Amino acid sequence: VKIQLIDFVYVLAVAGLIVGGLIWLK
């Protein structure tokens, strides 16, 4: 499976939002 750079950046952005949201909720 070839992962495109834009997909990698998108995953990082989503992960960042999730982690940031969890930290903000605590």
Tab-separated table of C-alpha atoms in Angstrom:
chain	number	residue	atom	x	y	z
A	1	VAL	CA	0.000	0.000	0.000
A	2	LYS	CA	1.498	3.296	-1.102
A	3	ILE	CA	0.801	6.123	1.316
A	4	GLN	CA	0.728	9.567	-0.257
A	5	LEU	CA	2.264	12.507	1.578
A	6	ILE	CA	-1.076	14.348	1.779
A	7	ASP	CA	-2.653	11.330	3.481
A	8	PHE	CA	0.193	11.211	6.005
A	9	VAL	CA	-0.227	14.921	6.797
A	10	TYR	CA	-4.002	14.448	7.115
A	11	VAL	CA	-3.553	11.597	9.603
A	12	LEU	CA	-1.097	13.675	11.637
A	13	ALA	CA	-3.534	16.601	11.679
A	14	VAL	CA	-6.434	14.419	12.858
A	15	ALA	CA	-4.273	12.722	15.497
A	16	GLY	CA	-3.099	16.134	16.690
A	17	LEU	CA	-6.664	17.365	17.031
A	18	ILE	CA	-7.680	14.264	18.984
A	19	VAL	CA	-4.707	14.463	21.352
A	20	GLY	CA	-5.177	18.219	21.768
A	21	GLY	CA	-8.872	17.690	22.494
A	22	LEU	CA	-8.166	15.037	25.121
A	23	ILE	CA	-5.604	17.282	26.831
A	24	TRP	CA	-8.034	20.231	26.713
A	25	LEU	CA	-10.867	18.173	28.228
A	26	LYS	CA	-8.738	17.076	31.172
